[in-house]
Amino acid sequence: MSIQAPKPSHGCSNIWPADMQRITLTEYLARNAGEAALADLIECIASACWSISNLVNVSALAGHQGSTDEINPHGEVQKPLDILADEVFVRSCSANANLSALISEEVEEITWVNPAQTGAYVLAYDPLDGSSNLDVDLSVGSIFAVSKLRSDSAEDVLPNGRNLLCSGYAIYGPSTMLVLTFGDQVDGFTLDDSTDSFVLTHPNMKVPQQACEFAINVSRQRHWDETIQSYVSDCLKGAVGPRQKAFNMRWTASMVADVHRILIRGGVFLYPIDAENAAAGGKLRLLYEAMPMAMIVEAGGGGATDGRIPLIDVVATTPHQRTSVILGAREEIDLIRAAYS
Ligand code: FDP
């Protein structure tokens, strides 16, 4: 039986040619990472993602489902895999001589693995995003962003969105993928279990501009502001933008899975600031959720905003800062920003 390359659906443009040359992540990084030290660090991150993918696969067999008694810096109960995935990141990356600091969703304080030094790398990461989906076997992922220390001072450790060197995520779904950007384009790699290597399968991913799906936790509707109320109501009525047709709705409650779908199939993802989460500044975390995803979506031709300004320009003042997140097809993001102004 011969297997055909998938046919485009929902206006999807991210289809790889069946005869595409096989390029491994290692070969790709040698050509695209710019600095050998950055390539090394991304290999460490990829290796962490490979290990986490294996842990996720066997979590029921290993007795790693359910919750622990531990609470993370955000007051959320940690799953065993949240803790294990964080340990994997620390083990895989901290031996890297060019890395100074780790900012993890699961750890209150910044971890200094080497003294602060201008040009050394800072890795901000969420080791296991969407972990509330683990026990129900839905897709989860890891998100990361790499930046450089701007000075020898530990005070300058918080990344600035415009200076990120690289952002990416791994998605642990029916297959494990690693999606990366250095800022100019987005490339996706699929884990080949037969060789334990990531292989380029989705070169130059672009957010399809013809959006027809939106993703938001509708159970929070009573807390939304007028702009979000009216955008969602227009999506449902089919009155948004030039397309004049009703949107389908998808919400996986796993940001990695929702953003990955938008890169492949288009649409909009919203986790806005609302009356209930406003005091905290929103729900999603700026440095290891919003900013890396914003960099990826923008590099893929989409848009990302907190409602007022591009997400990439939101200034971090604390490691675990939260923000409003609205990202996806550029036309939709422009509409929402215009409605806010
Ligand atoms: P989780 O808490 O399971 O890690 O950042 C956290 C996140 O999931 C996102 O991945 C997801 O989009 C969102 O929270 C889900 O929020 P709701 O519980 O409000 O649906």
Coordinates of C-alpha atoms and ligand atoms in Angstrom, one line a residue:
M1 CA 0.0 0.0 0.0
S2 CA 1.4 3.4 -0.9
I3 CA 0.7 6.3 1.5
Q4 CA -0.1 9.6 -0.1
A5 CA 0.9 13.0 1.2
P6 CA -2.1 14.6 3.0
K7 CA -4.4 16.8 0.9
P8 CA -4.7 20.4 2.1
S9 CA -7.8 21.0 4.3
H10 CA -9.3 24.2 5.8
G11 CA -7.1 26.3 3.5
C12 CA -4.0 24.7 5.1
S13 CA -0.8 25.5 3.2
N14 CA 1.6 23.5 5.4
I15 CA 1.9 20.4 3.3
W16 CA 5.3 18.9 2.8
P17 CA 6.3 17.4 -0.5
A18 CA 6.4 13.6 -0.4
D19 CA 9.9 13.6 -2.0
M20 CA 11.3 16.1 0.4
Q21 CA 14.9 15.5 1.4
R22 CA 15.4 14.2 4.9
I23 CA 17.0 16.9 7.1
T24 CA 17.6 16.1 10.8
L25 CA 17.4 18.8 13.5
T26 CA 21.2 18.5 13.9
E27 CA 21.8 19.3 10.2
Y28 CA 19.2 22.1 10.3
L29 CA 20.8 23.7 13.3
A30 CA 24.2 23.6 11.8
R31 CA 22.8 25.7 8.9
N32 CA 20.4 27.9 10.7
A33 CA 21.3 28.5 14.4
G34 CA 24.0 31.0 13.6
E35 CA 26.1 30.2 16.7
A36 CA 27.4 26.7 17.5
A37 CA 26.7 27.3 21.2
L38 CA 23.0 28.1 20.4
A39 CA 22.8 25.0 18.3
D40 CA 24.2 23.0 21.3
L41 CA 21.6 24.5 23.6
I42 CA 18.7 23.7 21.3
E43 CA 20.0 20.1 21.0
C44 CA 19.8 20.0 24.8
I45 CA 16.3 21.3 24.7
A46 CA 15.3 18.8 22.0
S47 CA 16.8 16.0 24.0
A48 CA 14.7 17.1 27.0
C49 CA 11.6 17.1 24.8
W50 CA 12.4 13.6 23.6
S51 CA 12.7 12.4 27.2
I52 CA 9.5 14.1 28.2
S53 CA 7.7 12.6 25.2
N54 CA 8.8 9.1 26.5
L55 CA 7.7 10.0 30.1
V56 CA 4.3 11.1 28.8
N57 CA 3.9 8.0 26.7
V58 CA 4.4 5.6 29.7
S59 CA 2.9 7.8 32.4
A60 CA 0.0 5.4 33.2
L61 CA 2.3 2.4 33.2
A62 CA 4.8 4.2 35.5
G63 CA 2.2 5.3 38.0
H64 CA 2.7 9.0 37.1
Q65 CA -0.9 10.0 36.7
G66 CA -3.0 12.0 39.2
S67 CA -1.7 14.9 41.3
T68 CA 1.0 15.4 43.9
D69 CA 0.8 17.4 47.2
E70 CA 3.1 20.0 45.7
I71 CA 2.0 23.5 44.6
N72 CA 3.8 25.5 41.9
P73 CA 4.6 29.2 42.1
H74 CA 1.1 30.0 40.7
G75 CA -0.8 28.1 43.4
E76 CA -1.6 25.2 41.0
V77 CA -1.4 21.6 42.2
Q78 CA 1.5 19.9 40.4
K79 CA 1.2 16.7 38.5
P80 CA 4.0 14.1 38.9
L81 CA 4.9 14.8 35.3
D82 CA 5.1 18.6 35.8
I83 CA 7.9 17.9 38.4
L84 CA 9.6 15.2 36.3
A85 CA 9.5 17.2 33.1
D86 CA 11.1 20.2 35.0
E87 CA 13.9 17.9 36.3
V88 CA 14.5 16.6 32.7
F89 CA 14.9 20.2 31.5
V90 CA 17.3 21.1 34.3
R91 CA 19.4 17.9 33.7
S92 CA 19.5 18.2 29.9
C93 CA 20.3 21.9 29.8
S94 CA 22.3 22.9 32.9
A95 CA 25.5 21.2 31.8
N96 CA 25.6 23.6 28.9
A97 CA 28.6 25.9 29.6
N98 CA 27.0 28.9 27.7
L99 CA 23.8 28.8 29.8
S100 CA 23.5 31.2 32.7
A101 CA 19.9 31.0 34.0
L102 CA 16.8 28.9 33.9
I103 CA 13.3 30.5 34.3
S104 CA 10.8 27.6 34.8
E105 CA 7.1 27.7 35.3
E106 CA 7.5 25.1 38.0
V107 CA 10.2 27.0 40.1
E108 CA 9.6 30.2 42.0
E109 CA 13.1 31.5 41.9
I110 CA 15.4 31.9 38.8
T111 CA 18.0 29.0 38.8
W112 CA 21.5 30.2 38.1
V113 CA 23.6 27.4 36.6
N114 CA 26.5 29.7 35.8
P115 CA 27.3 33.3 37.0
A116 CA 25.6 36.1 35.1
Q117 CA 27.7 37.1 32.1
T118 CA 27.0 39.3 29.1
G119 CA 26.0 37.1 26.2
A120 CA 25.3 34.0 28.2
Y121 CA 22.0 32.3 27.4
V122 CA 18.8 32.5 29.5
L123 CA 16.3 29.7 29.0
A124 CA 12.6 30.4 29.9
Y125 CA 10.4 27.4 29.7
D126 CA 7.2 25.7 30.6
P127 CA 8.2 22.0 30.9
L128 CA 4.7 20.6 30.6
D129 CA 2.0 22.9 29.3
G130 CA -1.6 21.8 29.4
S131 CA -0.9 19.2 32.1
S132 CA -4.5 19.2 33.2
N133 CA -5.0 17.1 30.0
L134 CA -2.5 14.4 31.0
D135 CA -4.9 12.0 32.7
V136 CA -7.3 12.1 29.8
D137 CA -4.6 11.4 27.2
L138 CA -4.9 14.6 25.2
S139 CA -2.0 16.5 23.7
V140 CA 0.3 18.4 26.0
G141 CA 3.6 20.1 25.3
S142 CA 6.7 22.1 26.3
I143 CA 7.3 25.7 25.5
F144 CA 10.6 27.6 25.5
A145 CA 12.4 30.8 24.6
V146 CA 16.2 31.5 24.5
S147 CA 17.6 35.0 25.0
K148 CA 21.0 36.4 26.0
L149 CA 22.0 38.3 29.1
R150 CA 22.3 42.0 28.3
S151 CA 25.0 42.6 30.9
D152 CA 27.0 40.9 33.7
S153 CA 24.2 41.8 36.1
A154 CA 21.7 39.3 37.3
E155 CA 19.2 42.2 37.3
D156 CA 19.1 42.0 33.5
V157 CA 18.0 38.4 33.3
L158 CA 14.4 38.9 32.2
P159 CA 14.1 38.5 28.5
N160 CA 12.9 41.2 26.2
G161 CA 10.6 39.9 23.5
R162 CA 12.3 41.7 20.6
N163 CA 15.7 40.2 21.6
L164 CA 14.7 36.6 21.8
L165 CA 17.1 34.4 19.8
C166 CA 14.9 31.4 19.4
S167 CA 11.5 30.2 20.5
G168 CA 9.8 26.9 20.2
Y169 CA 7.5 24.2 21.5
A170 CA 7.3 20.5 21.5
I171 CA 3.9 18.9 21.2
Y172 CA 3.3 15.4 22.6
G173 CA 0.4 14.2 20.5
P174 CA -0.3 11.4 18.1
S175 CA 3.3 12.2 17.0
T176 CA 5.9 14.3 18.9
M177 CA 6.9 17.4 17.1
L178 CA 9.3 20.2 17.7
V179 CA 8.5 23.6 16.2
L180 CA 11.2 26.3 16.1
T181 CA 11.8 29.8 15.0
F182 CA 14.8 32.1 15.0
G183 CA 12.5 34.9 14.0
D184 CA 12.4 34.8 10.2
Q185 CA 10.4 31.6 9.6
V186 CA 8.9 28.7 11.5
D187 CA 10.0 25.1 10.9
G188 CA 8.5 21.9 12.3
F189 CA 10.3 18.6 13.0
T190 CA 8.7 15.2 13.7
L191 CA 10.3 12.7 16.1
D192 CA 11.3 9.6 14.2
D193 CA 11.1 6.8 16.8
S194 CA 13.2 4.5 14.7
T195 CA 16.2 6.8 14.9
D196 CA 15.3 8.9 18.0
S197 CA 15.9 12.0 15.9
F198 CA 13.8 15.0 14.9
V199 CA 13.3 15.3 11.1
L200 CA 12.2 18.4 9.3
T201 CA 8.6 17.6 8.1
H202 CA 6.9 21.0 8.2
P203 CA 9.3 23.6 6.6
N204 CA 8.3 27.3 6.6
M205 CA 5.0 26.9 8.5
K206 CA 2.6 29.8 7.8
V207 CA -0.5 30.7 9.7
P208 CA -3.3 30.4 7.1
Q209 CA -4.9 33.8 6.7
Q210 CA -8.4 32.4 6.0
A211 CA -9.5 31.9 9.6
C212 CA -12.6 29.9 10.3
E213 CA -12.0 28.7 13.9
F214 CA -11.6 30.4 17.2
A215 CA -10.5 29.0 20.6
I216 CA -11.5 30.4 23.9
N217 CA -12.7 29.1 27.2
V218 CA -16.4 30.0 26.8
S219 CA -17.1 29.1 30.4
R220 CA -15.5 32.4 31.3
Q221 CA -17.9 34.5 29.2
R222 CA -19.5 36.2 32.3
H223 CA -16.1 37.7 33.1
W224 CA -15.2 39.1 29.6
D225 CA -15.1 42.7 28.6
E226 CA -17.2 44.1 25.8
T227 CA -14.6 43.7 23.1
I228 CA -14.3 40.0 23.6
Q229 CA -18.0 39.6 24.1
S230 CA -18.7 41.2 20.8
Y231 CA -15.9 39.5 18.9
V232 CA -17.0 36.0 20.0
S233 CA -20.6 36.9 19.3
D234 CA -19.6 38.0 15.8
C235 CA -17.7 34.7 15.3
L236 CA -20.8 32.8 16.2
K237 CA -23.0 34.9 14.0
G238 CA -20.6 34.9 11.1
A239 CA -20.3 38.7 11.1
V240 CA -16.6 39.1 11.7
G241 CA -14.3 40.6 8.9
P242 CA -14.6 40.1 5.2
R243 CA -15.5 36.4 5.3
Q244 CA -19.0 36.7 6.7
K245 CA -19.4 33.2 7.8
A246 CA -19.8 31.6 11.2
F247 CA -16.6 30.2 12.9
N248 CA -16.2 26.8 14.3
M249 CA -15.0 26.6 17.9
R250 CA -12.2 24.5 19.4
W251 CA -10.8 24.6 22.9
T252 CA -8.3 21.9 24.0
A253 CA -7.3 23.6 27.2
S254 CA -3.7 23.0 26.2
M255 CA -2.1 26.1 24.7
V256 CA 0.5 24.1 22.7
A257 CA -2.2 22.1 21.0
D258 CA -4.4 25.1 20.3
V259 CA -1.5 27.2 18.9
H260 CA -0.2 24.2 16.9
R261 CA -3.6 23.9 15.3
I262 CA -3.6 27.5 14.4
L263 CA -0.2 27.2 12.7
I264 CA -1.5 24.2 10.7
R265 CA -5.1 25.2 10.0
G266 CA -5.5 28.9 10.9
G267 CA -7.8 30.6 13.4
V268 CA -7.6 32.6 16.6
F269 CA -6.6 31.7 20.2
L270 CA -7.8 34.0 23.0
Y271 CA -7.1 33.9 26.7
P272 CA -7.9 37.5 27.5
I273 CA -7.6 39.4 30.7
D274 CA -11.1 39.4 32.2
A275 CA -12.8 40.6 35.4
E276 CA -11.9 37.5 37.3
N277 CA -8.2 37.2 36.4
A278 CA -7.5 40.9 36.0
A279 CA -5.9 41.3 39.5
A280 CA -3.3 38.6 38.5
G281 CA -2.8 40.3 35.1
G282 CA -4.4 37.5 33.1
K283 CA -4.0 33.7 33.1
L284 CA -1.1 32.8 30.8
R285 CA 2.5 33.5 31.7
L286 CA 4.4 36.0 29.6
L287 CA 8.0 34.7 29.5
Y288 CA 7.4 31.0 28.9
E289 CA 4.0 30.8 27.3
A290 CA 2.9 34.1 25.6
M291 CA 6.2 35.5 24.4
P292 CA 7.6 32.4 22.7
M293 CA 4.2 31.6 21.1
A294 CA 3.9 35.3 19.9
M295 CA 7.4 35.0 18.3
I296 CA 6.4 31.8 16.6
V297 CA 3.0 33.1 15.3
E298 CA 4.5 36.4 14.1
A299 CA 7.3 34.6 12.3
G300 CA 4.6 32.4 10.7
G301 CA 2.9 35.6 9.4
G302 CA 0.2 35.8 12.1
G303 CA -0.3 38.3 14.8
A304 CA -0.2 38.3 18.6
T305 CA -1.4 41.0 21.0
D306 CA -2.3 41.5 24.6
G307 CA -5.2 43.6 23.2
R308 CA -3.3 46.9 23.3
I309 CA 0.2 46.2 22.0
P310 CA 2.1 43.4 20.3
L311 CA 2.7 40.6 22.9
I312 CA 6.4 40.7 22.0
D313 CA 6.6 44.2 23.3
V314 CA 5.1 43.5 26.7
V315 CA 7.8 44.3 29.3
A316 CA 8.5 41.6 31.9
T317 CA 9.1 42.9 35.4
T318 CA 8.8 39.6 37.2
P319 CA 9.7 36.0 36.1
H320 CA 6.1 34.7 36.4
Q321 CA 4.2 37.7 35.1
R322 CA 0.9 36.9 33.5
T323 CA -0.7 38.6 30.5
S324 CA -3.7 38.7 28.2
V325 CA -3.1 36.6 25.1
I326 CA -4.8 36.9 21.7
L327 CA -3.0 35.4 18.7
G328 CA -3.6 33.9 15.3
A329 CA -4.5 35.0 11.8
R330 CA -3.3 38.5 11.3
E331 CA -6.5 40.0 10.0
E332 CA -8.4 38.8 13.0
I333 CA -5.8 40.1 15.4
D334 CA -5.9 43.5 13.6
L335 CA -9.7 43.5 14.0
I336 CA -9.5 42.8 17.8
R337 CA -6.8 45.4 18.3
A338 CA -8.8 48.0 16.4
A339 CA -11.8 47.2 18.6
Y340 CA -9.7 47.8 21.7
S341 CA -8.3 51.2 20.5
Ligands
FDP1 P1 -2.6 24.1 32.1 O1 -3.0 24.9 33.3 O2 -3.2 22.7 32.1 O3 -1.1 24.0 32.0 O4 -1.0 27.6 31.0 C1 -1.8 26.9 31.3 C2 -3.0 26.2 30.5 O5 -3.1 24.9 30.8 C3 -2.8 26.4 29.0 O6 -2.1 25.4 28.3 C4 -4.3 26.3 28.6 O7 -4.6 27.0 27.4 C5 -5.0 27.0 29.7 O8 -4.1 26.9 30.9 C6 -6.3 26.3 30.1 O9 -7.0 27.1 30.9 P2 -8.5 26.7 31.4 O10 -8.3 25.8 32.5 O11 -9.1 28.0 31.8 O12 -9.3 26.1 30.2

